[in-house]
mmCIF file of C-alpha atoms in Angstrom:
data_model
loop_
_atom_site.group_PDB
_atom_site.id
_atom_site.type_symbol
_atom_site.label_atom_id
_atom_site.label_comp_id
_atom_site.label_asym_id
_atom_site.label_seq_id
_atom_site.Cartn_x
_atom_site.Cartn_y
_atom_site.Cartn_z
ATOM 1 C CA MET A 1 124.060 115.031 100.596
ATOM 2 C CA ASN A 2 126.685 112.751 99.680
ATOM 3 C CA SER A 3 129.475 114.221 99.575
ATOM 4 C CA ILE A 4 132.443 114.179 96.520
ATOM 5 C CA SER A 5 134.276 111.220 97.497
ATOM 6 C CA GLU A 6 131.611 109.373 98.523
ATOM 7 C CA LEU A 7 130.193 110.174 94.367
ATOM 8 C CA ARG A 8 133.540 109.077 93.181
ATOM 9 C CA ARG A 9 134.177 106.565 94.959
ATOM 10 C CA ILE A 10 130.015 104.864 93.874
ATOM 11 C CA LEU A 11 130.541 105.960 90.285
ATOM 12 C CA GLY A 12 133.902 104.442 90.286
ATOM 13 C CA THR A 13 133.507 100.748 91.725
ATOM 14 C CA CYS A 14 129.300 100.608 90.743
ATOM 15 C CA ARG A 15 129.868 99.455 86.670
ATOM 16 C CA THR A 16 126.544 97.706 85.880
ATOM 17 C CA VAL A 17 124.168 99.697 85.868
ATOM 18 C CA ALA A 18 120.471 99.060 85.777
ATOM 19 C CA ILE A 19 118.382 101.585 84.546
ATOM 20 C CA VAL A 20 115.059 101.614 85.617
ATOM 21 C CA GLY A 21 112.587 103.630 83.265
ATOM 22 C CA LEU A 22 115.409 103.644 80.429
ATOM 23 C CA SER A 23 113.219 104.460 77.415
ATOM 24 C CA PRO A 24 114.045 103.630 73.458
ATOM 25 C CA GLN A 25 113.050 107.159 72.543
ATOM 26 C CA TRP A 26 116.062 109.625 71.809
ATOM 27 C CA HIS A 27 114.434 112.552 72.986
ATOM 28 C CA ARG A 28 113.785 110.712 76.485
ATOM 29 C CA PRO A 29 116.931 111.958 79.638
ATOM 30 C CA SER A 30 116.744 108.123 80.600
ATOM 31 C CA PHE A 31 118.281 107.450 77.021
ATOM 32 C CA PHE A 32 121.034 110.032 77.286
ATOM 33 C CA VAL A 33 121.865 108.632 80.639
ATOM 34 C CA GLY A 34 121.479 105.226 79.296
ATOM 35 C CA LYS A 35 123.778 106.287 75.627
ATOM 36 C CA TYR A 36 126.558 108.692 78.447
ATOM 37 C CA LEU A 37 127.639 105.862 80.624
ATOM 38 C CA GLN A 38 127.426 103.262 77.305
ATOM 39 C CA GLY A 39 130.003 105.705 76.159
ATOM 40 C CA HIS A 40 131.680 106.170 79.324
ATOM 41 C CA GLY A 41 132.430 102.576 79.537
ATOM 42 C CA TYR A 42 129.561 101.187 82.005
ATOM 43 C CA ARG A 43 127.631 97.840 81.398
ATOM 44 C CA ILE A 44 123.950 99.207 81.163
ATOM 45 C CA VAL A 45 120.844 96.790 82.109
ATOM 46 C CA PRO A 46 117.745 98.179 80.393
ATOM 47 C CA VAL A 47 114.480 97.757 82.303
ATOM 48 C CA ASN A 48 111.606 98.438 80.831
ATOM 49 C CA PRO A 49 108.755 95.710 80.966
ATOM 50 C CA SER A 50 107.648 97.994 77.282
ATOM 51 C CA ALA A 51 110.804 97.539 75.010
ATOM 52 C CA THR A 52 112.835 94.444 74.171
ATOM 53 C CA GLU A 53 116.133 95.918 72.856
ATOM 54 C CA ILE A 54 117.261 99.702 73.957
ATOM 55 C CA LEU A 55 120.839 100.991 73.234
ATOM 56 C CA GLY A 56 121.823 97.362 71.589
ATOM 57 C CA GLU A 57 120.889 95.528 74.830
ATOM 58 C CA THR A 58 118.603 93.109 75.735
ATOM 59 C CA CYS A 59 115.297 95.212 78.055
ATOM 60 C CA TYR A 60 113.495 93.101 81.244
ATOM 61 C CA PRO A 61 110.536 93.609 82.547
ATOM 62 C CA SER A 62 112.338 94.136 86.323
ATOM 63 C CA VAL A 63 115.381 94.115 88.028
ATOM 64 C CA THR A 64 114.521 91.088 89.376
ATOM 65 C CA ALA A 65 114.445 89.303 85.738
ATOM 66 C CA ALA A 66 117.388 91.331 85.039
ATOM 67 C CA ALA A 67 119.702 89.849 87.792
ATOM 68 C CA LYS A 68 118.693 86.437 86.826
ATOM 69 C CA ALA A 69 119.532 87.235 83.476
ATOM 70 C CA LEU A 70 123.043 88.702 84.282
ATOM 71 C CA ALA A 71 123.477 85.977 87.031
ATOM 72 C CA ALA A 72 123.286 83.071 84.812
ATOM 73 C CA ARG A 73 126.419 84.284 82.709
ATOM 74 C CA GLY A 74 128.408 85.071 85.926
ATOM 75 C CA GLU A 75 127.677 89.145 86.143
ATOM 76 C CA LYS A 76 125.999 91.139 89.101
ATOM 77 C CA ILE A 77 124.212 94.554 88.713
ATOM 78 C CA ASP A 78 125.810 97.254 90.839
ATOM 79 C CA MET A 79 124.143 100.019 90.509
ATOM 80 C CA VAL A 80 120.203 100.457 90.323
ATOM 81 C CA ASP A 81 119.362 104.342 88.698
ATOM 82 C CA CYS A 82 115.876 104.949 88.877
ATOM 83 C CA PHE A 83 113.711 107.310 86.559
ATOM 84 C CA ARG A 84 110.552 106.030 87.505
ATOM 85 C CA ARG A 85 107.607 108.466 89.757
ATOM 86 C CA THR A 86 108.356 109.162 93.984
ATOM 87 C CA GLU A 87 105.629 106.419 95.221
ATOM 88 C CA ASP A 88 107.103 103.766 92.405
ATOM 89 C CA ILE A 89 110.778 103.411 94.438
ATOM 90 C CA ALA A 90 109.751 101.520 97.438
ATOM 91 C CA PRO A 91 109.285 98.463 95.149
ATOM 92 C CA ILE A 92 112.798 98.767 93.595
ATOM 93 C CA ALA A 93 114.683 99.501 96.556
ATOM 94 C CA ASP A 94 113.207 96.380 97.504
ATOM 95 C CA GLU A 95 114.670 94.532 94.646
ATOM 96 C CA ALA A 96 117.919 95.995 94.284
ATOM 97 C CA ILE A 97 117.794 94.982 98.072
ATOM 98 C CA ALA A 98 117.336 91.600 96.941
ATOM 99 C CA ILE A 99 119.652 91.188 94.287
ATOM 100 C CA GLY A 100 122.328 92.553 96.136
ATOM 101 C CA ALA A 101 122.844 96.221 94.568
ATOM 102 C CA LYS A 102 125.554 98.189 95.815
ATOM 103 C CA CYS A 103 123.618 101.361 95.146
ATOM 104 C CA LEU A 104 119.964 102.624 94.645
ATOM 105 C CA TRP A 105 120.467 105.884 92.788
ATOM 106 C CA GLN A 106 117.651 108.349 92.707
ATOM 107 C CA GLN A 107 117.377 110.527 89.401
ATOM 108 C CA ILE A 108 116.531 114.437 89.566
ATOM 109 C CA GLY A 109 113.374 115.004 91.386
ATOM 110 C CA VAL A 110 113.277 111.216 92.218
ATOM 111 C CA ILE A 111 112.869 111.573 96.432
ATOM 112 C CA ASN A 112 111.490 109.135 98.573
ATOM 113 C CA GLU A 113 113.117 108.537 102.103
ATOM 114 C CA GLU A 114 111.768 105.106 102.658
ATOM 115 C CA ALA A 115 113.301 103.961 99.820
ATOM 116 C CA VAL A 116 116.492 105.578 101.446
ATOM 117 C CA ALA A 117 116.164 103.977 104.744
ATOM 118 C CA LYS A 118 115.689 100.484 103.657
ATOM 119 C CA ALA A 119 118.182 100.606 101.296
ATOM 120 C CA ARG A 120 120.805 101.897 104.312
ATOM 121 C CA ALA A 121 119.232 99.615 106.475
ATOM 122 C CA ALA A 122 120.637 97.111 104.285
ATOM 123 C CA GLY A 123 123.716 98.187 103.396
ATOM 124 C CA LEU A 124 122.989 99.753 100.253
ATOM 125 C CA ASP A 125 124.825 103.491 99.311
ATOM 126 C CA THR A 126 122.014 106.057 98.155
ATOM 127 C CA VAL A 127 121.881 108.910 96.254
ATOM 128 C CA VAL A 128 119.039 111.242 96.107
ATOM 129 C CA ASP A 129 117.632 113.620 93.435
ATOM 130 C CA ARG A 130 120.853 113.433 91.504
ATOM 131 C CA CYS A 131 121.790 112.465 87.960
ATOM 132 C CA VAL A 132 124.202 110.548 86.723
ATOM 133 C CA LYS A 133 125.543 111.621 84.161
ATOM 134 C CA ILE A 134 125.671 114.986 85.435
ATOM 135 C CA GLU A 135 127.670 114.044 88.179
ATOM 136 C CA HIS A 136 129.986 111.783 86.298
ATOM 137 C CA ALA A 137 130.860 114.800 83.697
ATOM 138 C CA ARG A 138 131.255 116.933 86.823
ATOM 139 C CA LEU A 139 133.650 114.822 88.830
ATOM 140 C CA PHE A 140 135.524 113.232 85.975
ATOM 141 C CA GLY A 141 135.653 116.342 84.182
ATOM 142 C CA GLY A 142 133.393 116.674 81.637
ATOM 143 C CA LEU A 143 131.525 119.853 82.277
ATOM 144 C CA ASN A 144 134.163 122.207 83.329
ATOM 145 C CA TRP A 145 135.008 122.564 79.402
ATOM 146 C CA ALA A 146 131.989 124.576 78.971
ATOM 147 C CA GLY A 147 132.971 126.866 81.708
ATOM 148 C CA VAL A 148 130.419 125.407 84.344
ATOM 149 C CA ASN A 149 131.349 125.851 87.947
ATOM 150 C CA THR A 150 131.838 122.077 89.083
ATOM 151 C CA LYS A 151 132.451 123.014 93.020
ATOM 152 C CA VAL A 152 135.702 120.507 92.769
ATOM 153 C CA ILE A 153 138.325 122.988 93.185
ATOM 154 C CA SER A 154 142.034 121.489 91.781
ATOM 155 C CA SER A 155 144.478 122.326 89.799
ATOM 156 C CA ARG A 156 145.147 118.930 88.193
ATOM 157 C CA ARG A 157 142.664 116.022 86.732
ATOM 158 C CA PRO A 158 142.463 112.763 88.740
ATOM 159 C CA GLN A 159 145.364 110.512 87.121
ATOM 160 C CA GLN A 160 143.490 107.916 86.436
ATOM 161 C CA LEU A 161 139.880 107.803 85.227
ATOM 162 C CA PRO A 162 137.605 104.475 85.980
ATOM 163 C CA TYR A 163 136.712 103.811 82.602
#
């Protein structure tokens, strides 16, 4: 399990997020996550071989292709967020390692321990079975207004938000 401080550090330092499996359909969870991250100052990089553009960003067929295109502009992917089936994660982890990402994030319901072991051995942070949007809202002040128990005990909001 990742601690609150680890999750805050990851979400605060990983500002360019490749979302593997980002759907162009507005009602899909991956679309909500991409839109939320954009609205909170993150740069999203859609990875979906069946689309050309999602949320106003050019879509790439693979993480490697996205990293090459960004590198040509002097940019780098910090986090690879996976909206794919568990059995599809190992090759994505290999790509994340190869491009020098800082974090491999597996969404809720996605738990590939082999990919976690590979990524950790290569020095990447890993998060498993959690949603980037939910964790960001929980840790940076987006859920508690609705009465959700965020399990973060504090009488004050963080003084400096990462966005």
